[in-house]
Amino acid sequence: MNDFIAGLPKAELHLHIEGTLEPELKFELARRNGIALPYETIDELRKAYDFDDLPSFLKVYYEGMGVLRTEPDFYDLALAYLRKAASQNVRYAEIFFDPQAHTSRGVPFDVVIRGLRRAILDAEQQLGIRAQLIMCFLRDFQAEYAMATLLESLPYKEWIVGVGLDSDEKGNPPAKFAAVYERARQEGYLLTMHCDVDQENSVEHIRQVIQDIQVNRIDHGVNILENPKLVEEIVAKGIGLTCCPISNGIVTRSTKAVEIKQLLARGVRVTINSDDPAYFPGYVAENLAAMDFTREELVQVVRNAFEITWLPRHVKDAYLAEVEAYALSAS
Ligand code: ADE
Ligand code: ZN
């Protein structure tokens, strides 16, 4: 089955670029930027990854990205991810970035986005993998800061396909960002939002993103299973879920594979993704393997992924044709 997964043409729709910062690159960037890290070796660094829920993970994640300072740093980060993804036959990726995690420590928005954009262009030329950027707001910062970030992004609109919302969900419901999302929609951005797994008020947050914010898709969102009416509603609307089993396994101690399969069986456009693979070890192929899917389920989740991408219809169809050809040739 691992060979079947390896060859399958894949899309990655839930990937935080800052969460792809592998220890080797972290050390290299620290050296390049003259930053002293509190660890001597990669083993020591990995021992410091002692998170077991969302807040404890986020603390390590934000500390880790302190080594990212210059445009070449963001370029190297994104190119390393795109190389890894291409090696797993990821044909297309929609990549989250967290500009406020950088602007809040003095790194200009322009530096971040130019580095990421340049890597995407080079990767497409050199590796044949395509990618687009999704700008995430940090939900534990004020809504006014998100709005200011949205306005700051407007000159770069051509480089950003949509917006998302991430970071600590506790006490930070979707409704807090209703005005930001309304403005983002008016500006032509597509909309997604994290509804992390097993949060306080998870189901109410999911209801808000579907009915009040009216997102195009949901990141995680597995707790929707607790409300059959909402499940029916996302099936009818074709709203997809970007699930991340290895990440779930660390922040909730269950991959939620059982629940994810139930959603798939009910006709939800479930997809499998890697979230923060440098911290939750496993890129998209390992996440697919963690699901213990049948071949039919594997083909269905990659179909779902290409179907819910934010690509023009004819481009989706070309990728879907690759999936169907692969499924036929491998059967
Ligand atoms: N930022 C990076 N990864 C995240 C996750 N899994 N949930 C919320 N915010 C995040
Ligand atoms: Zn995420």
CSV table of C-alpha atoms and ligand atoms in Angstrom, one decimal:
chain,number,residue,atom,x,y,z
A,1,MET,CA,0.0,0.0,0.0
A,2,ASN,CA,2.9,2.4,0.7
A,3,ASP,CA,4.0,2.0,-3.0
A,4,PHE,CA,0.4,2.7,-4.1
A,5,ILE,CA,0.4,5.9,-1.9
A,6,ALA,CA,3.9,6.9,-3.2
A,7,GLY,CA,2.8,6.9,-6.8
A,8,LEU,CA,-0.6,8.5,-6.3
A,9,PRO,CA,-0.7,12.1,-7.6
A,10,LYS,CA,-1.5,14.1,-4.5
A,11,ALA,CA,-2.6,17.6,-3.4
A,12,GLU,CA,-1.7,19.1,0.0
A,13,LEU,CA,-4.2,21.6,1.4
A,14,HIS,CA,-3.3,22.0,5.0
A,15,LEU,CA,0.3,22.8,5.5
A,16,HIS,CA,1.8,25.6,7.6
A,17,ILE,CA,5.0,26.6,5.9
A,18,GLU,CA,6.5,27.6,9.3
A,19,GLY,CA,5.7,24.1,10.5
A,20,THR,CA,8.0,22.6,7.9
A,21,LEU,CA,11.1,24.1,9.5
A,22,GLU,CA,13.2,20.9,10.0
A,23,PRO,CA,15.9,20.9,12.7
A,24,GLU,CA,18.7,20.9,10.1
A,25,LEU,CA,17.5,24.1,8.5
A,26,LYS,CA,16.7,25.6,11.9
A,27,PHE,CA,20.4,25.2,12.8
A,28,GLU,CA,21.6,26.5,9.5
A,29,LEU,CA,19.4,29.7,9.6
A,30,ALA,CA,20.5,30.3,13.2
A,31,ARG,CA,24.1,30.2,12.1
A,32,ARG,CA,23.4,32.4,9.1
A,33,ASN,CA,21.6,35.0,11.2
A,34,GLY,CA,24.0,34.9,14.2
A,35,ILE,CA,21.3,33.5,16.6
A,36,ALA,CA,22.3,31.3,19.5
A,37,LEU,CA,19.9,28.4,19.9
A,38,PRO,CA,19.4,26.8,23.4
A,39,TYR,CA,20.5,23.4,22.0
A,40,GLU,CA,23.8,22.0,20.7
A,41,THR,CA,22.5,19.1,18.7
A,42,ILE,CA,19.5,18.0,16.7
A,43,ASP,CA,18.8,15.3,19.3
A,44,GLU,CA,18.7,18.0,22.1
A,45,LEU,CA,16.4,20.1,19.9
A,46,ARG,CA,14.0,17.2,19.3
A,47,LYS,CA,13.9,16.5,23.1
A,48,ALA,CA,12.6,20.1,23.5
A,49,TYR,CA,9.6,19.1,21.3
A,50,ASP,CA,7.7,17.9,24.4
A,51,PHE,CA,4.2,19.2,23.4
A,52,ASP,CA,1.0,17.3,23.9
A,53,ASP,CA,-1.8,19.7,23.1
A,54,LEU,CA,-2.4,22.7,20.9
A,55,PRO,CA,-1.1,25.5,23.2
A,56,SER,CA,2.1,23.6,24.2
A,57,PHE,CA,2.8,22.9,20.5
A,58,LEU,CA,2.2,26.5,19.5
A,59,LYS,CA,4.7,27.7,22.0
A,60,VAL,CA,7.5,25.6,20.5
A,61,TYR,CA,6.3,26.5,16.9
A,62,TYR,CA,6.5,30.2,17.5
A,63,GLU,CA,9.8,30.0,19.3
A,64,GLY,CA,11.2,27.9,16.5
A,65,MET,CA,10.4,30.4,13.7
A,66,GLY,CA,12.5,33.1,15.4
A,67,VAL,CA,15.4,32.0,13.1
A,68,LEU,CA,13.5,33.2,10.0
A,69,ARG,CA,14.6,36.7,9.3
A,70,THR,CA,15.4,37.5,5.7
A,71,GLU,CA,13.9,36.9,2.3
A,72,PRO,CA,16.4,34.1,1.5
A,73,ASP,CA,15.4,32.4,4.8
A,74,PHE,CA,11.7,32.2,3.7
A,75,TYR,CA,12.8,31.2,0.2
A,76,ASP,CA,14.9,28.3,1.6
A,77,LEU,CA,12.1,27.2,3.9
A,78,ALA,CA,9.5,27.0,1.2
A,79,LEU,CA,11.9,25.5,-1.4
A,80,ALA,CA,12.8,22.7,1.1
A,81,TYR,CA,9.2,21.9,1.7
A,82,LEU,CA,8.3,22.0,-2.1
A,83,ARG,CA,11.3,19.6,-2.8
A,84,LYS,CA,10.1,17.2,-0.1
A,85,ALA,CA,6.5,17.4,-1.3
A,86,ALA,CA,7.5,16.9,-5.0
A,87,SER,CA,9.5,13.8,-3.9
A,88,GLN,CA,6.2,12.4,-2.6
A,89,ASN,CA,4.4,13.1,-5.8
A,90,VAL,CA,2.5,16.0,-4.4
A,91,ARG,CA,1.5,17.7,-7.6
A,92,TYR,CA,-0.1,20.8,-6.0
A,93,ALA,CA,0.0,22.5,-2.6
A,94,GLU,CA,-2.0,25.3,-1.0
A,95,ILE,CA,0.4,26.6,1.6
A,96,PHE,CA,-0.5,28.6,4.8
A,97,PHE,CA,1.7,31.3,6.0
A,98,ASP,CA,1.4,33.3,9.3
A,99,PRO,CA,2.5,36.8,8.5
A,100,GLN,CA,1.7,38.1,12.0
A,101,ALA,CA,4.1,35.6,13.5
A,102,HIS,CA,6.8,37.6,11.7
A,103,THR,CA,5.6,41.2,11.6
A,104,SER,CA,5.0,41.0,15.3
A,105,ARG,CA,8.7,40.4,15.8
A,106,GLY,CA,9.8,43.1,13.3
A,107,VAL,CA,10.1,41.1,10.1
A,108,PRO,CA,8.4,43.0,7.3
A,109,PHE,CA,5.4,41.4,5.4
A,110,ASP,CA,7.2,42.1,2.2
A,111,VAL,CA,10.2,40.0,3.2
A,112,VAL,CA,8.1,37.0,4.1
A,113,ILE,CA,5.9,37.0,1.0
A,114,ARG,CA,8.6,37.7,-1.5
A,115,GLY,CA,10.7,34.8,-0.3
A,116,LEU,CA,7.8,32.4,-0.3
A,117,ARG,CA,6.6,33.6,-3.8
A,118,ARG,CA,10.1,33.2,-5.3
A,119,ALA,CA,10.4,29.6,-4.0
A,120,ILE,CA,7.0,28.8,-5.5
A,121,LEU,CA,8.0,30.1,-8.9
A,122,ASP,CA,11.3,28.3,-8.9
A,123,ALA,CA,9.7,25.0,-7.7
A,124,GLU,CA,7.2,25.1,-10.5
A,125,GLN,CA,9.9,25.6,-13.0
A,126,GLN,CA,12.5,23.2,-11.6
A,127,LEU,CA,10.3,20.5,-10.0
A,128,GLY,CA,6.9,20.7,-11.8
A,129,ILE,CA,5.0,21.1,-8.5
A,130,ARG,CA,2.5,24.0,-8.4
A,131,ALA,CA,1.5,25.9,-5.2
A,132,GLN,CA,-0.5,28.9,-4.0
A,133,LEU,CA,-0.4,30.8,-0.8
A,134,ILE,CA,-3.1,31.1,1.9
A,135,MET,CA,-2.6,33.9,4.4
A,136,CYS,CA,-3.6,33.0,7.9
A,137,PHE,CA,-4.5,35.4,10.7
A,138,LEU,CA,-3.5,34.5,14.3
A,139,ARG,CA,-6.8,34.2,16.2
A,140,ASP,CA,-5.2,34.8,19.6
A,141,PHE,CA,-4.3,38.4,18.4
A,142,GLN,CA,-6.9,41.1,18.2
A,143,ALA,CA,-9.2,41.3,15.2
A,144,GLU,CA,-7.9,44.8,14.5
A,145,TYR,CA,-4.4,43.4,13.8
A,146,ALA,CA,-5.9,40.8,11.5
A,147,MET,CA,-7.7,43.6,9.6
A,148,ALA,CA,-4.5,45.6,9.4
A,149,THR,CA,-2.7,42.6,8.0
A,150,LEU,CA,-5.5,42.0,5.5
A,151,LEU,CA,-5.1,45.6,4.3
A,152,GLU,CA,-1.3,45.2,4.2
A,153,SER,CA,-1.7,42.2,1.9
A,154,LEU,CA,-3.8,43.9,-0.7
A,155,PRO,CA,-0.8,45.0,-2.9
A,156,TYR,CA,0.2,41.3,-3.1
A,157,LYS,CA,-3.3,40.0,-3.8
A,158,GLU,CA,-2.2,38.3,-7.0
A,159,TRP,CA,0.1,36.1,-4.9
A,160,ILE,CA,-2.5,35.0,-2.3
A,161,VAL,CA,-5.5,32.8,-3.2
A,162,GLY,CA,-7.3,33.0,0.1
A,163,VAL,CA,-7.2,33.6,3.9
A,164,GLY,CA,-7.3,31.3,6.9
A,165,LEU,CA,-7.3,31.5,10.7
A,166,ASP,CA,-5.1,29.5,13.0
A,167,SER,CA,-3.3,29.5,16.4
A,168,ASP,CA,-5.0,29.1,19.8
A,169,GLU,CA,-8.8,28.5,19.4
A,170,LYS,CA,-9.6,28.7,23.1
A,171,GLY,CA,-11.7,31.8,23.7
A,172,ASN,CA,-11.1,32.9,20.1
A,173,PRO,CA,-14.3,31.9,18.2
A,174,PRO,CA,-14.8,32.4,14.5
A,175,ALA,CA,-17.3,35.2,15.2
A,176,LYS,CA,-14.4,37.4,16.5
A,177,PHE,CA,-13.2,37.6,12.9
A,178,ALA,CA,-16.5,38.1,11.1
A,179,ALA,CA,-15.7,41.6,9.8
A,180,VAL,CA,-12.2,40.6,8.7
A,181,TYR,CA,-13.6,37.7,6.8
A,182,GLU,CA,-16.4,39.8,5.2
A,183,ARG,CA,-13.7,42.3,4.0
A,184,ALA,CA,-11.5,39.4,2.7
A,185,ARG,CA,-14.5,38.0,0.7
A,186,GLN,CA,-15.1,41.5,-0.8
A,187,GLU,CA,-11.5,41.7,-1.8
A,188,GLY,CA,-11.9,38.4,-3.7
A,189,TYR,CA,-10.1,36.1,-1.3
A,190,LEU,CA,-11.4,32.5,-0.8
A,191,LEU,CA,-12.0,31.6,2.8
A,192,THR,CA,-11.0,28.8,5.1
A,193,MET,CA,-10.6,28.6,8.9
A,194,HIS,CA,-9.2,26.2,11.5
A,195,CYS,CA,-11.7,24.4,13.7
A,196,ASP,CA,-9.1,22.4,15.6
A,197,VAL,CA,-10.0,19.0,17.0
A,198,ASP,CA,-11.6,18.6,20.5
A,199,GLN,CA,-11.6,22.3,21.4
A,200,GLU,CA,-13.9,24.0,23.8
A,201,ASN,CA,-17.1,24.7,21.8
A,202,SER,CA,-15.8,22.9,18.7
A,203,VAL,CA,-19.2,22.2,17.3
A,204,GLU,CA,-20.5,25.8,17.8
A,205,HIS,CA,-17.3,27.1,16.1
A,206,ILE,CA,-18.0,24.8,13.2
A,207,ARG,CA,-21.5,26.0,13.0
A,208,GLN,CA,-20.3,29.6,12.9
A,209,VAL,CA,-17.8,29.0,10.1
A,210,ILE,CA,-20.5,27.3,8.0
A,211,GLN,CA,-23.5,29.4,8.6
A,212,ASP,CA,-22.3,32.8,9.7
A,213,ILE,CA,-18.9,33.2,8.1
A,214,GLN,CA,-19.8,31.0,5.1
A,215,VAL,CA,-16.3,29.6,4.4
A,216,ASN,CA,-15.4,27.7,1.3
A,217,ARG,CA,-13.8,24.9,3.4
A,218,ILE,CA,-12.7,24.0,7.0
A,219,ASP,CA,-9.3,23.1,8.3
A,220,HIS,CA,-9.7,20.0,10.6
A,221,GLY,CA,-13.4,20.2,11.6
A,222,VAL,CA,-13.6,16.5,12.6
A,223,ASN,CA,-15.9,17.3,15.5
A,224,ILE,CA,-18.7,18.0,13.0
A,225,LEU,CA,-19.4,14.3,13.3
A,226,GLU,CA,-21.2,15.2,16.6
A,227,ASN,CA,-23.9,17.1,14.7
A,228,PRO,CA,-25.5,15.1,11.9
A,229,LYS,CA,-27.4,18.2,10.6
A,230,LEU,CA,-24.2,20.1,10.1
A,231,VAL,CA,-22.7,17.0,8.3
A,232,GLU,CA,-25.7,17.0,6.0
A,233,GLU,CA,-25.2,20.7,5.4
A,234,ILE,CA,-21.5,20.4,4.4
A,235,VAL,CA,-22.3,17.5,2.1
A,236,ALA,CA,-25.0,19.5,0.4
A,237,LYS,CA,-22.7,22.5,0.0
A,238,GLY,CA,-19.7,20.5,-1.0
A,239,ILE,CA,-17.6,22.0,1.8
A,240,GLY,CA,-14.4,20.0,2.3
A,241,LEU,CA,-12.4,19.2,5.4
A,242,THR,CA,-8.6,19.3,5.5
A,243,CYS,CA,-7.8,16.6,8.1
A,244,CYS,CA,-4.4,15.9,9.6
A,245,PRO,CA,-4.2,12.5,11.4
A,246,ILE,CA,-0.6,12.6,12.7
A,247,SER,CA,-1.1,16.1,14.1
A,248,ASN,CA,-4.4,14.9,15.7
A,249,GLY,CA,-2.4,12.0,17.2
A,250,ILE,CA,-0.1,14.4,19.0
A,251,VAL,CA,-2.5,17.2,20.1
A,252,THR,CA,-5.4,14.9,21.0
A,253,ARG,CA,-3.7,11.5,21.4
A,254,SER,CA,-6.0,10.0,18.7
A,255,THR,CA,-5.4,10.2,15.0
A,256,LYS,CA,-9.2,10.4,14.7
A,257,ALA,CA,-8.9,7.9,11.8
A,258,VAL,CA,-12.2,6.3,12.8
A,259,GLU,CA,-14.1,9.6,12.8
A,260,ILE,CA,-12.4,10.7,9.5
A,261,LYS,CA,-13.4,7.5,7.8
A,262,GLN,CA,-17.0,7.9,9.1
A,263,LEU,CA,-17.1,11.4,7.5
A,264,LEU,CA,-15.8,10.0,4.3
A,265,ALA,CA,-18.4,7.3,4.2
A,266,ARG,CA,-21.1,9.9,4.7
A,267,GLY,CA,-20.0,11.7,1.6
A,268,VAL,CA,-18.0,14.5,3.2
A,269,ARG,CA,-15.2,15.8,1.0
A,270,VAL,CA,-12.5,14.7,3.5
A,271,THR,CA,-8.8,15.2,2.6
A,272,ILE,CA,-5.6,14.1,4.3
A,273,ASN,CA,-2.8,16.5,4.9
A,274,SER,CA,0.3,17.1,7.1
A,275,ASP,CA,-0.3,20.3,9.1
A,276,ASP,CA,3.2,20.9,10.6
A,277,PRO,CA,5.3,18.0,9.4
A,278,ALA,CA,8.6,19.1,11.1
A,279,TYR,CA,6.8,18.9,14.4
A,280,PHE,CA,4.2,16.2,13.8
A,281,PRO,CA,6.5,13.8,12.0
A,282,GLY,CA,5.0,12.8,8.7
A,283,TYR,CA,4.4,14.5,5.3
A,284,VAL,CA,1.4,13.8,3.3
A,285,ALA,CA,2.4,10.2,2.3
A,286,GLU,CA,2.9,9.2,5.9
A,287,ASN,CA,-0.4,10.9,6.9
A,288,LEU,CA,-2.2,8.8,4.2
A,289,ALA,CA,-0.5,5.7,5.5
A,290,ALA,CA,-1.6,6.5,9.1
A,291,MET,CA,-5.2,6.3,7.9
A,292,ASP,CA,-5.1,2.6,7.0
A,293,PHE,CA,-7.3,3.3,4.0
A,294,THR,CA,-8.3,0.8,1.3
A,295,ARG,CA,-7.2,1.7,-2.2
A,296,GLU,CA,-10.7,2.9,-3.0
A,297,GLU,CA,-10.6,5.3,0.0
A,298,LEU,CA,-7.1,6.5,-0.9
A,299,VAL,CA,-8.3,7.4,-4.4
A,300,GLN,CA,-11.4,9.0,-3.1
A,301,VAL,CA,-9.5,11.3,-0.7
A,302,VAL,CA,-7.1,12.5,-3.3
A,303,ARG,CA,-10.0,13.1,-5.7
A,304,ASN,CA,-11.6,15.1,-2.9
A,305,ALA,CA,-8.5,17.1,-2.5
A,306,PHE,CA,-8.1,18.1,-6.1
A,307,GLU,CA,-11.9,18.8,-6.3
A,308,ILE,CA,-11.8,21.3,-3.4
A,309,THR,CA,-8.5,23.0,-4.4
A,310,TRP,CA,-8.8,26.7,-5.2
A,311,LEU,CA,-7.8,26.1,-8.8
A,312,PRO,CA,-9.7,26.9,-12.1
A,313,ARG,CA,-12.0,24.0,-13.2
A,314,HIS,CA,-9.8,23.0,-16.2
A,315,VAL,CA,-6.7,22.7,-14.0
A,316,LYS,CA,-8.5,20.6,-11.4
A,317,ASP,CA,-9.8,18.4,-14.2
A,318,ALA,CA,-6.3,17.8,-15.5
A,319,TYR,CA,-5.1,16.7,-12.1
A,320,LEU,CA,-8.2,14.5,-11.6
A,321,ALA,CA,-7.5,12.8,-14.9
A,322,GLU,CA,-4.0,12.0,-13.6
A,323,VAL,CA,-5.5,10.4,-10.5
A,324,GLU,CA,-8.0,8.3,-12.6
A,325,ALA,CA,-5.2,7.2,-14.9
A,326,TYR,CA,-3.1,6.1,-12.0
A,327,ALA,CA,-5.9,4.3,-10.3
A,328,LEU,CA,-6.6,2.3,-13.5
A,329,SER,CA,-3.0,1.5,-14.2
A,330,ALA,CA,-2.3,0.4,-10.6
A,331,SER,CA,-5.4,-1.9,-10.4
B,1,ADE,N1,-0.7,26.9,13.6
B,1,ADE,C1,0.2,26.0,13.1
B,1,ADE,N2,-0.4,24.7,13.2
B,1,ADE,C2,-1.6,24.9,13.8
B,1,ADE,C3,-2.6,24.0,14.1
B,1,ADE,N3,-2.5,22.7,13.9
B,1,ADE,N4,-3.7,24.5,14.8
B,1,ADE,C4,-3.8,25.8,15.0
B,1,ADE,N5,-2.8,26.7,14.6
B,1,ADE,C5,-1.7,26.2,14.0
B,2,ZN,ZN,-3.2,23.7,10.9
